[in-house]
mmCIF file of C-alpha atoms in Angstrom:
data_model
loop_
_atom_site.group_PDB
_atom_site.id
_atom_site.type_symbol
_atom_site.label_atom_id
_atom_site.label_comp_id
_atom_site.label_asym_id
_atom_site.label_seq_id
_atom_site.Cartn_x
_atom_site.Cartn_y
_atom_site.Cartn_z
ATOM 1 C CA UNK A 11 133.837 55.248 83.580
ATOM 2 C CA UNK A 12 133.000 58.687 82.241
ATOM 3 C CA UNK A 13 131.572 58.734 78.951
ATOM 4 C CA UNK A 14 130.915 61.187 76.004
ATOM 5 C CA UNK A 15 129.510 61.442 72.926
ATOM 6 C CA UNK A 16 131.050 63.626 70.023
ATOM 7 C CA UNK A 17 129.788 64.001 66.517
ATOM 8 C CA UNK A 18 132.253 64.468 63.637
ATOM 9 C CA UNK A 19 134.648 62.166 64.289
ATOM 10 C CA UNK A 20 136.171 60.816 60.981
ATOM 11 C CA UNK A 21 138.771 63.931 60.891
ATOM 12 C CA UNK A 22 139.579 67.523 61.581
ATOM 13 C CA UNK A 23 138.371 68.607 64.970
ATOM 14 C CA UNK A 24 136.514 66.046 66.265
ATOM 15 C CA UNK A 25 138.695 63.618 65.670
ATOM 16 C CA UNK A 26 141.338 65.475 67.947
ATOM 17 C CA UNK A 27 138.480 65.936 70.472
ATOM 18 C CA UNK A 28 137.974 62.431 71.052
ATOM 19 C CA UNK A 29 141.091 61.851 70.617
ATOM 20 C CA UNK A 30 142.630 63.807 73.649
ATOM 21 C CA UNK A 31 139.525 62.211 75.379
ATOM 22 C CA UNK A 32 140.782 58.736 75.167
ATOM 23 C CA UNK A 33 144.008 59.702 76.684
ATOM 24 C CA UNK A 34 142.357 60.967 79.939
ATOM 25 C CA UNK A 35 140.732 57.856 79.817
ATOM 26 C CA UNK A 36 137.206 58.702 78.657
ATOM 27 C CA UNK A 37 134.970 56.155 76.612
ATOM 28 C CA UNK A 38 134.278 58.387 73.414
ATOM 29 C CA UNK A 39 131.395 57.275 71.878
ATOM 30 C CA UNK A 40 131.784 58.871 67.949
ATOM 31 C CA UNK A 41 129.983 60.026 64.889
ATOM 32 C CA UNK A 42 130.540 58.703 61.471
ATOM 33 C CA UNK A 43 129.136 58.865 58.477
ATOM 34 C CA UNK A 44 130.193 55.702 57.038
ATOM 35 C CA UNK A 45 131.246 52.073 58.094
ATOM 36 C CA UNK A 46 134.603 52.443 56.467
ATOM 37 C CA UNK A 47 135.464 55.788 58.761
ATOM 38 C CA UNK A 48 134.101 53.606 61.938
ATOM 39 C CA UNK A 49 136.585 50.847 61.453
ATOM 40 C CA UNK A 50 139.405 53.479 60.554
ATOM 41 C CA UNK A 51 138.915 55.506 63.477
ATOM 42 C CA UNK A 52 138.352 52.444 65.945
ATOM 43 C CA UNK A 53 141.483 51.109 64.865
ATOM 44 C CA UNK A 54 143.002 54.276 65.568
ATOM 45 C CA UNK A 55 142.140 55.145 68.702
ATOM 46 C CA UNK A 56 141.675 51.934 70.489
ATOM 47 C CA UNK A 57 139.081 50.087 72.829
ATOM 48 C CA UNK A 58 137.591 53.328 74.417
ATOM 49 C CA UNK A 59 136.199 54.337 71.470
ATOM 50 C CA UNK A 60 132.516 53.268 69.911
ATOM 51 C CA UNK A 61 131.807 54.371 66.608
ATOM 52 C CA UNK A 62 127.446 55.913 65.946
ATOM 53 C CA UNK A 63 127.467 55.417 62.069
ATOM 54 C CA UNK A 64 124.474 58.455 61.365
ATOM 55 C CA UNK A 65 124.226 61.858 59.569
ATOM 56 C CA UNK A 66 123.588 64.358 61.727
ATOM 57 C CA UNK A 67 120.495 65.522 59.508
ATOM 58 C CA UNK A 68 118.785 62.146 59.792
ATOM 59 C CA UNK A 69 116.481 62.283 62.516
ATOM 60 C CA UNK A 70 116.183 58.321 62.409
ATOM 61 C CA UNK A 71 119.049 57.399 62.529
ATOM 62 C CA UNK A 72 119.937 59.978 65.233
ATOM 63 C CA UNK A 73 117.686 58.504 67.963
ATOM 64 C CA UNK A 74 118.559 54.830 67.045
ATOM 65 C CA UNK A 75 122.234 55.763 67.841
ATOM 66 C CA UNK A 76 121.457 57.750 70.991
ATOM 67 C CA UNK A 77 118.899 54.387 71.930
ATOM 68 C CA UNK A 78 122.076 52.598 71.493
ATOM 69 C CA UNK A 79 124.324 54.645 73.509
ATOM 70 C CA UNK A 80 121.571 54.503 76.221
ATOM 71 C CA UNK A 81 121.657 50.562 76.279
ATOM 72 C CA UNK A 82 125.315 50.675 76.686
ATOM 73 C CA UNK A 83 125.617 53.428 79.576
ATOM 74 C CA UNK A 84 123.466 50.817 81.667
ATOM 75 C CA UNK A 85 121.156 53.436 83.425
ATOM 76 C CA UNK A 86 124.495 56.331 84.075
ATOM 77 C CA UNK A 87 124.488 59.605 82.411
ATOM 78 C CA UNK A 88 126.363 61.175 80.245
ATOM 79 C CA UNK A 89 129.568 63.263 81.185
ATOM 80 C CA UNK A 90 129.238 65.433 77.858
ATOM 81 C CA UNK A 91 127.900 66.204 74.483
ATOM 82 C CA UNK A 92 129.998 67.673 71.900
ATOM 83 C CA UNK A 93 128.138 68.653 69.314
ATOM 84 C CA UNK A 94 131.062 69.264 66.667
ATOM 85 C CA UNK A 95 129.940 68.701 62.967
ATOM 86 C CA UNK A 96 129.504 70.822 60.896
ATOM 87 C CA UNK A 97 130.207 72.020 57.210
ATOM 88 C CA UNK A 98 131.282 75.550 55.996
ATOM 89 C CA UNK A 99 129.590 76.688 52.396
ATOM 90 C CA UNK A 100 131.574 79.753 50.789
ATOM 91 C CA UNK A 101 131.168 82.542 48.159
ATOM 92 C CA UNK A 102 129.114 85.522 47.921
ATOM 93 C CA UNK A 103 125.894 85.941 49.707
ATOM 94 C CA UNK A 104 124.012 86.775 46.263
ATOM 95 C CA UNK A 105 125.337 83.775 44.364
ATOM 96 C CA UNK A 106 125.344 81.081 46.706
ATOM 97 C CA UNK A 107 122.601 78.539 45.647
ATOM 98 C CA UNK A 108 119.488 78.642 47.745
ATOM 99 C CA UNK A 109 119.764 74.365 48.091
ATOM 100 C CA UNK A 110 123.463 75.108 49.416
ATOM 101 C CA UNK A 111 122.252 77.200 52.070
ATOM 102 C CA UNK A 112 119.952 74.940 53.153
ATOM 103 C CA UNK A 113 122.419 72.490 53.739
ATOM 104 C CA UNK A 114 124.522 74.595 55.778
ATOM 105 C CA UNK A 115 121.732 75.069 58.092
ATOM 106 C CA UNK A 116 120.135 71.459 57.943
ATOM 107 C CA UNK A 117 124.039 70.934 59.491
ATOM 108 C CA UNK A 118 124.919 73.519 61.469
ATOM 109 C CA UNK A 119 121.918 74.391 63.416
ATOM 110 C CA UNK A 120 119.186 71.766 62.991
ATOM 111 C CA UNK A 121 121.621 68.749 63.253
ATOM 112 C CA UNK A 122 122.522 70.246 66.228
ATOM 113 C CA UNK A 123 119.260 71.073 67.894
ATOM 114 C CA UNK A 124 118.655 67.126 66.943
ATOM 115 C CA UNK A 125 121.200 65.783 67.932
ATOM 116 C CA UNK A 126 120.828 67.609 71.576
ATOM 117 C CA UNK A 127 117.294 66.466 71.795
ATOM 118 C CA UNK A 128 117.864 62.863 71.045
ATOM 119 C CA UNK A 129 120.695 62.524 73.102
ATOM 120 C CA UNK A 130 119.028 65.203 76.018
ATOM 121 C CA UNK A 131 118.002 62.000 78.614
ATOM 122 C CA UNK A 132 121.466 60.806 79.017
ATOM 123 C CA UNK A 133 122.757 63.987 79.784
ATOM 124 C CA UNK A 134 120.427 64.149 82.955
ATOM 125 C CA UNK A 135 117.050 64.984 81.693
ATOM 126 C CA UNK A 136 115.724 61.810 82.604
ATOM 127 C CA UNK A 137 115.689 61.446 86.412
ATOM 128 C CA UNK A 138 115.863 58.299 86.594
ATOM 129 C CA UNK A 139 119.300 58.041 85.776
ATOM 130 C CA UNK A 140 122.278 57.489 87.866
ATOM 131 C CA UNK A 141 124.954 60.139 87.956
ATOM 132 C CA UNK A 142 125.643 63.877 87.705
ATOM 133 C CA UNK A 143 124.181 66.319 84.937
ATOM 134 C CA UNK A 144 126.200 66.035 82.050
ATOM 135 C CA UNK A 145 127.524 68.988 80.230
ATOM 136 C CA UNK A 146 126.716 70.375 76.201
ATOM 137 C CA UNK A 147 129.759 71.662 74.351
ATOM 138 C CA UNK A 148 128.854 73.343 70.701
ATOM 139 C CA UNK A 149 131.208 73.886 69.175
ATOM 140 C CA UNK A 150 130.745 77.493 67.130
ATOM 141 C CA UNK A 151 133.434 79.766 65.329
ATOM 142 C CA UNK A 152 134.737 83.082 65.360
ATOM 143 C CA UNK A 153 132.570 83.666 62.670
ATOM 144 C CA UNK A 154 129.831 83.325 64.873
ATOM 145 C CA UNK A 155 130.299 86.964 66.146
ATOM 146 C CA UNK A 156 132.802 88.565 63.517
ATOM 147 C CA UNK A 157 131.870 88.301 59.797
ATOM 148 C CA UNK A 158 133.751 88.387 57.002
ATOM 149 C CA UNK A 159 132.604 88.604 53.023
ATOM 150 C CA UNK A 160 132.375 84.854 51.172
ATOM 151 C CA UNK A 161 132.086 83.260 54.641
ATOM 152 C CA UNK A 162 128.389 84.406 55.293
ATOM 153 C CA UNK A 163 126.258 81.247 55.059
ATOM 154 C CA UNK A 164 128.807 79.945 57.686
ATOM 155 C CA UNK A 165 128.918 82.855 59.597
ATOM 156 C CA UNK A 166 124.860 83.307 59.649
ATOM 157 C CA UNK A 167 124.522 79.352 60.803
ATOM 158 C CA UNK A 168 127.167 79.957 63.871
ATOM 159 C CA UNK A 169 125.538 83.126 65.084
ATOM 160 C CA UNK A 170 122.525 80.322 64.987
ATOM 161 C CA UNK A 171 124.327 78.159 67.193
ATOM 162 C CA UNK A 172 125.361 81.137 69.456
ATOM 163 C CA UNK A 173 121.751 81.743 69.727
ATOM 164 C CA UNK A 174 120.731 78.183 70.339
ATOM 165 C CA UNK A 175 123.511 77.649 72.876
ATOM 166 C CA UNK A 176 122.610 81.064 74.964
ATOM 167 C CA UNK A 177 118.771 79.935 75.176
ATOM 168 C CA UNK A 178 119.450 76.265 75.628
ATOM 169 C CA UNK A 179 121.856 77.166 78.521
ATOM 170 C CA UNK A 180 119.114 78.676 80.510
ATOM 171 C CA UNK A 181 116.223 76.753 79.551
ATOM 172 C CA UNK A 182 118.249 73.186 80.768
ATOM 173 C CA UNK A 183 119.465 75.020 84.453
ATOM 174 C CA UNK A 184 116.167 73.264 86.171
ATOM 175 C CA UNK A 185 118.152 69.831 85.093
ATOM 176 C CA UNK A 186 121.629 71.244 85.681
ATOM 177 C CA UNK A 187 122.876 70.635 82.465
ATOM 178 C CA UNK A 188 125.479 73.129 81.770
ATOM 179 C CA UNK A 189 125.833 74.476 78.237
ATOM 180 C CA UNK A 190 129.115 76.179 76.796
ATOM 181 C CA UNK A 191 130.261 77.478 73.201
ATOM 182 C CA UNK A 192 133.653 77.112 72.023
ATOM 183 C CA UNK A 193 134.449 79.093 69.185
ATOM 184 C CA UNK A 194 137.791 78.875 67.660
ATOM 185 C CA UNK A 195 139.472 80.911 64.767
ATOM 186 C CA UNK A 196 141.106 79.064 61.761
ATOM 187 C CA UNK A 197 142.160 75.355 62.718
ATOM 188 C CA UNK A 198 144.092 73.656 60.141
ATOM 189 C CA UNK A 199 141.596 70.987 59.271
ATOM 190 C CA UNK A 200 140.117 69.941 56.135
ATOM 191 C CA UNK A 201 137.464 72.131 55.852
ATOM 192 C CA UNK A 202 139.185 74.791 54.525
ATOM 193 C CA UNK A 203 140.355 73.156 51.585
ATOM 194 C CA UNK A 204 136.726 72.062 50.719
ATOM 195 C CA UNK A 205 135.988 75.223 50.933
ATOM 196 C CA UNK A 206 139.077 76.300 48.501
ATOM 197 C CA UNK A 207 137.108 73.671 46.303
ATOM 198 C CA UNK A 208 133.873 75.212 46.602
ATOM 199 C CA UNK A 209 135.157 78.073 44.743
ATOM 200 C CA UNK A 210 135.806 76.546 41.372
ATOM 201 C CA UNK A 211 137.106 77.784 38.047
ATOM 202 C CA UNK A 212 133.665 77.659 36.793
ATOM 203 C CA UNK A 213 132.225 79.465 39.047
ATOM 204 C CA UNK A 214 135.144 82.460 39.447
ATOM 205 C CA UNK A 215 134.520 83.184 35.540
ATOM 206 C CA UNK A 216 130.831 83.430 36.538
ATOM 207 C CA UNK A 217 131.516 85.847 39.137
ATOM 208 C CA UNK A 218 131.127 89.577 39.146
ATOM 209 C CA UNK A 219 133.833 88.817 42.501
ATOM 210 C CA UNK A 220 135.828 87.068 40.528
ATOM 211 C CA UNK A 221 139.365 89.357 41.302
ATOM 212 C CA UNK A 222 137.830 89.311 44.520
ATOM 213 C CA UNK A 223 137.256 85.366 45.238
ATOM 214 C CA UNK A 224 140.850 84.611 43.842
ATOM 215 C CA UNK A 225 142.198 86.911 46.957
ATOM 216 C CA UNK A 226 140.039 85.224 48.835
ATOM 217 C CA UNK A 227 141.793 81.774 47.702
ATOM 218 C CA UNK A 228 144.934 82.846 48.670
ATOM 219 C CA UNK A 229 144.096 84.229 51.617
ATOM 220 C CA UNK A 230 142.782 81.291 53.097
ATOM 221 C CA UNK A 231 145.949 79.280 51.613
ATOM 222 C CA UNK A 232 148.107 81.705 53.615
ATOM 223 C CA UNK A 233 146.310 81.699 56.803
ATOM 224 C CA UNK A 234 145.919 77.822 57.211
ATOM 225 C CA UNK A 235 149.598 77.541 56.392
ATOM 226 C CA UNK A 236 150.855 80.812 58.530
ATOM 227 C CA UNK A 237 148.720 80.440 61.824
ATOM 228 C CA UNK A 238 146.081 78.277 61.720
ATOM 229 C CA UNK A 239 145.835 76.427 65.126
ATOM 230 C CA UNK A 240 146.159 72.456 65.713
ATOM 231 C CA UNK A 241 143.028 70.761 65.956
ATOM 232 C CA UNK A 242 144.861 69.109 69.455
ATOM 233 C CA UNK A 243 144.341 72.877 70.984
ATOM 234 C CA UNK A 244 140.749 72.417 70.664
ATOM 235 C CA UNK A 245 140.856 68.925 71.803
ATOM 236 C CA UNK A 246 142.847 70.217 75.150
ATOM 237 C CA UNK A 247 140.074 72.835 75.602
ATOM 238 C CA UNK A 248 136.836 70.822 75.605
ATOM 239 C CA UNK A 249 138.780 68.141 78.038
ATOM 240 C CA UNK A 250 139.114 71.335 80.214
ATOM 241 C CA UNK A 251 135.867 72.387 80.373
ATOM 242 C CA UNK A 252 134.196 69.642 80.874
ATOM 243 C CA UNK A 253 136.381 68.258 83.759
ATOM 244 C CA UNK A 254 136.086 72.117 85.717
ATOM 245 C CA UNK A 255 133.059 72.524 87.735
ATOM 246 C CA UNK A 256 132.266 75.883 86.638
ATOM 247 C CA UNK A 257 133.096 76.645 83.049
ATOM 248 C CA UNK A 258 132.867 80.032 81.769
ATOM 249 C CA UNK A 259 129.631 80.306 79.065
ATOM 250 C CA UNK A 260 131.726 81.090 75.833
ATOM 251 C CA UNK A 261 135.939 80.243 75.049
ATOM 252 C CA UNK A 262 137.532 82.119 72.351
ATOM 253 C CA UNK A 263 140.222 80.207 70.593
ATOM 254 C CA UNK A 264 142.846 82.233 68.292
ATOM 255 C CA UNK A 265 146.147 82.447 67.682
ATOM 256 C CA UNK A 266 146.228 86.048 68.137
ATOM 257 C CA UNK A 267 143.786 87.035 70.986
ATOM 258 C CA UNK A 268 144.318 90.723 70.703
ATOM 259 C CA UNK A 269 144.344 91.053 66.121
ATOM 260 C CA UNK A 270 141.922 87.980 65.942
ATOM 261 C CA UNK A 271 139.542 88.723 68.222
ATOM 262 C CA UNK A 272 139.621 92.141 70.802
ATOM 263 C CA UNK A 273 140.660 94.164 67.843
ATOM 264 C CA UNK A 274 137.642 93.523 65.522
ATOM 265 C CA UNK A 275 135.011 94.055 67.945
ATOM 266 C CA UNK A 276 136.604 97.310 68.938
ATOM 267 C CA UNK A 277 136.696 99.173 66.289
ATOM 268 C CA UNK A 278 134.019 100.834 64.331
ATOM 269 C CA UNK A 279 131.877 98.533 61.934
ATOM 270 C CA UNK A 280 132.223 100.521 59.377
ATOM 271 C CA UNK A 281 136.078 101.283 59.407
ATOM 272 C CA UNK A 282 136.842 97.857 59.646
ATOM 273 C CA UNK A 283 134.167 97.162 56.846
ATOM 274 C CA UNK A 284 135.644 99.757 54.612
ATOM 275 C CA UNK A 285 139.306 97.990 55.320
ATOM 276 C CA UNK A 286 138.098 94.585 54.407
ATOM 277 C CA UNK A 287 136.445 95.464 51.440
ATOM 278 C CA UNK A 288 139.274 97.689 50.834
ATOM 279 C CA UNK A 289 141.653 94.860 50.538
ATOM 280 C CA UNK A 290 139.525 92.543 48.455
ATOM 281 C CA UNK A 291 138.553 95.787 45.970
ATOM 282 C CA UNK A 292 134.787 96.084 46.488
ATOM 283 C CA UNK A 293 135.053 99.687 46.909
ATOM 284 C CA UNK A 294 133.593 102.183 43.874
ATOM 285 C CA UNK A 295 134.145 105.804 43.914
ATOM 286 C CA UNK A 296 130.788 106.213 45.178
ATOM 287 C CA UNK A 297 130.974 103.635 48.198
ATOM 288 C CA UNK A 298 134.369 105.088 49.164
ATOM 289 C CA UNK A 299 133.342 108.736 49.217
ATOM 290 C CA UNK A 300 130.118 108.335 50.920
ATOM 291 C CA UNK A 301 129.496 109.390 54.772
ATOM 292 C CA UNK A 302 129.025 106.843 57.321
ATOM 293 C CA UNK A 303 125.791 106.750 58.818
ATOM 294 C CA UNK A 304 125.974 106.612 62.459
#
C-alpha cells in the first residue's frame, strides 16, 4: 500500500489533500495539533488514515512522529511528503510585530525544512529501504512570486519556500527524490478569515492604513466569496502529481490563469504597483507625479 504523509490536516487544504488521498486508496498518515482534531479527523475519513499529533515548529516532537511512521511502513518508503501547514500573518510591513514575523517563518519555512529532514529517510534517503524514491510536495502560494501590500510577511515566507523547494530539488536528484511546488491563488479555507481577524478594530484606529486596511477587509470578503477555489482542486492536483512519473517543477493554481497569474508578471512593476496602491489610496501628490526609475 502506498503511503503519505501530509501536515495540516485538521482543516482547510490539507484536510482535502488527504482527503482525495484516501479515495484513491492511499494510507494518509496526518498532522494535528491536538488529540481532539486526531479523533475528529480519523472518524472522518476512515481506517486509511493515522493521525501524527505534533507542531510543526517542535523539532521533538517532529522526529518522534516521523520514528513512528518509520515503525509502521515496516522497512518501505514513502510515496510522498506534503508539506502543507502553514499560517498567513497580515497588515503592513512597518507595523507588524517583530514576534509575529517570527512566527510566520518558524511555520512557513523552518517547519518545513524540519519537517523534510526528519521525515527525509522514508522518502528514499536511506538505502536500505524497500521501494521507489518518494516524492516532496510544498505547498507555496501565489504570493510566493506576486506580492501584494498587507500580505508581505506571507508573501516573504513563500518566496522562502520557493527558494527552499528550487535548491532542495537539485540537491536530493543523487537519491531521486523529486521535489515540486504547488502554489495556488485564494482557496476558500479558513485562513482567510483569521486573517480578517488579525486586522482588528484596535489595531485599524492605530493605523496610519487605516482607510486602507478596511479595503483590504472587504476585499478579501469579496474574493473568498466571488472566486476563491475549493480546497478539493488542490486535493485533485497533488494526487496528480504524485501518481505521474514526471511532474513539472512548479503548478500554478487560479481561477483565472490569464488576470491571476500571466497578467501580473507581464506588466511593468511599477504600473501595476501604481494601480494597486492606486486602489487602496496610498498615492500622495508627490508619489503619483514622480518618474519611474527604470
Amino acid at each position: 500500500m502506498r503511503s503519505v504523509v501530509v501536515t495540516g490536516v485538521s482543516s482547510g487544504i490539507g484536510y482535502a489533500i488527504a482527503k482525495e488521498l484516501i479515495v484513491h486508496g492511499i494510507q494518509v498518515f496526518g498532522s494535528v495539533r491536538n488529540q481532539k482534531d486526531a479523533l475528529r479527523v480519523t472518524y472522518e475519513l476512515g481506517p486509511l488514515f493515522s493521525p501524527l499529533i505534533f507542531d510543526i515548529t517542535d523539532e521533538i516532537a517532529v522526529r518522534r512522529a516521523a520514528q513512528e511512521v518509520g515503525e509502521k511502513l515496516q522497512g518501505k518508503t514513502l510515496w510522498g511528503l506534503v508539506n502543507n501547514a502553514g499560517v498567513a500573518v497580515v497588515g503592513p510591513l512597518m507595523e507588524v510585530p517583530i514576534e509575529e514575523f517570527r512566527r510566520q517563518f518558524e511555520v512557513n519555512v523552518i517547519g518545513q525544512i524540519q519537517v523534510t529532514q526528519a521525515f527525509l529517510p522514508l522518502l528514499g534517503a536511506d538505502k536500505n529501504l524497500k521501494g521507489s524514491p518518494g516524492k516532496i510536495i510544498n505547498i507555496g502560494s501565489v504570493s510566493g512570486k506576486i506580492c501584494k501590500p498587507f500580505f508581505g510577511p506571507y508573501s516573504i515566507s513563500k518566496h522562502g519556500l520557493e527558494a527552499f523547494s528550487d535548491t532542495l530539488r537539485i540537491e536530493l536528484m543523487m537519491y531521486g527524490i523529486d521535489v515540486v511546488l504547488v502554489g495556488p491563488g485564494m482557496v476558500n479555507t479558513e485562513i482567510w478569515h483569521k486573517n480578517e481577524d488579525q486586522v482588528s478594530e484596535e489595531k485599524l484606529r492605530q493605523s496610519v492604513y487605516m482607510k486602507s486596511l478596511l479595503k483590504f477587509k472587504s476585499y478579501i470578503y469579496y474574493k473568498v466569496a466571488q472566486s476563491a477555489l475549493p480546497a478539493k482542486k488542490v486535493g485533485e492536483l497533488v494526487y496528480l502529481i504524485l501518481s505521474h512519473p514526471h511532474p513539472k517543477t512548479r503548478y500554478v493554481l487560479v481561477p483565472n490563469l490569464f488576470s491571476d497569474w500571466i497578467l501580473p508578471r507581464l506588466l511593468p512593476k511599477r504600473f501595476l504597483n501604481k494601480k494597486i496602491a492606486k486602489a487602496l489610496g496610498f498615492l500622495t501628490k508627490k508619489s503619483n507625479d514622480s518618474k519611474s526609475l527604470l
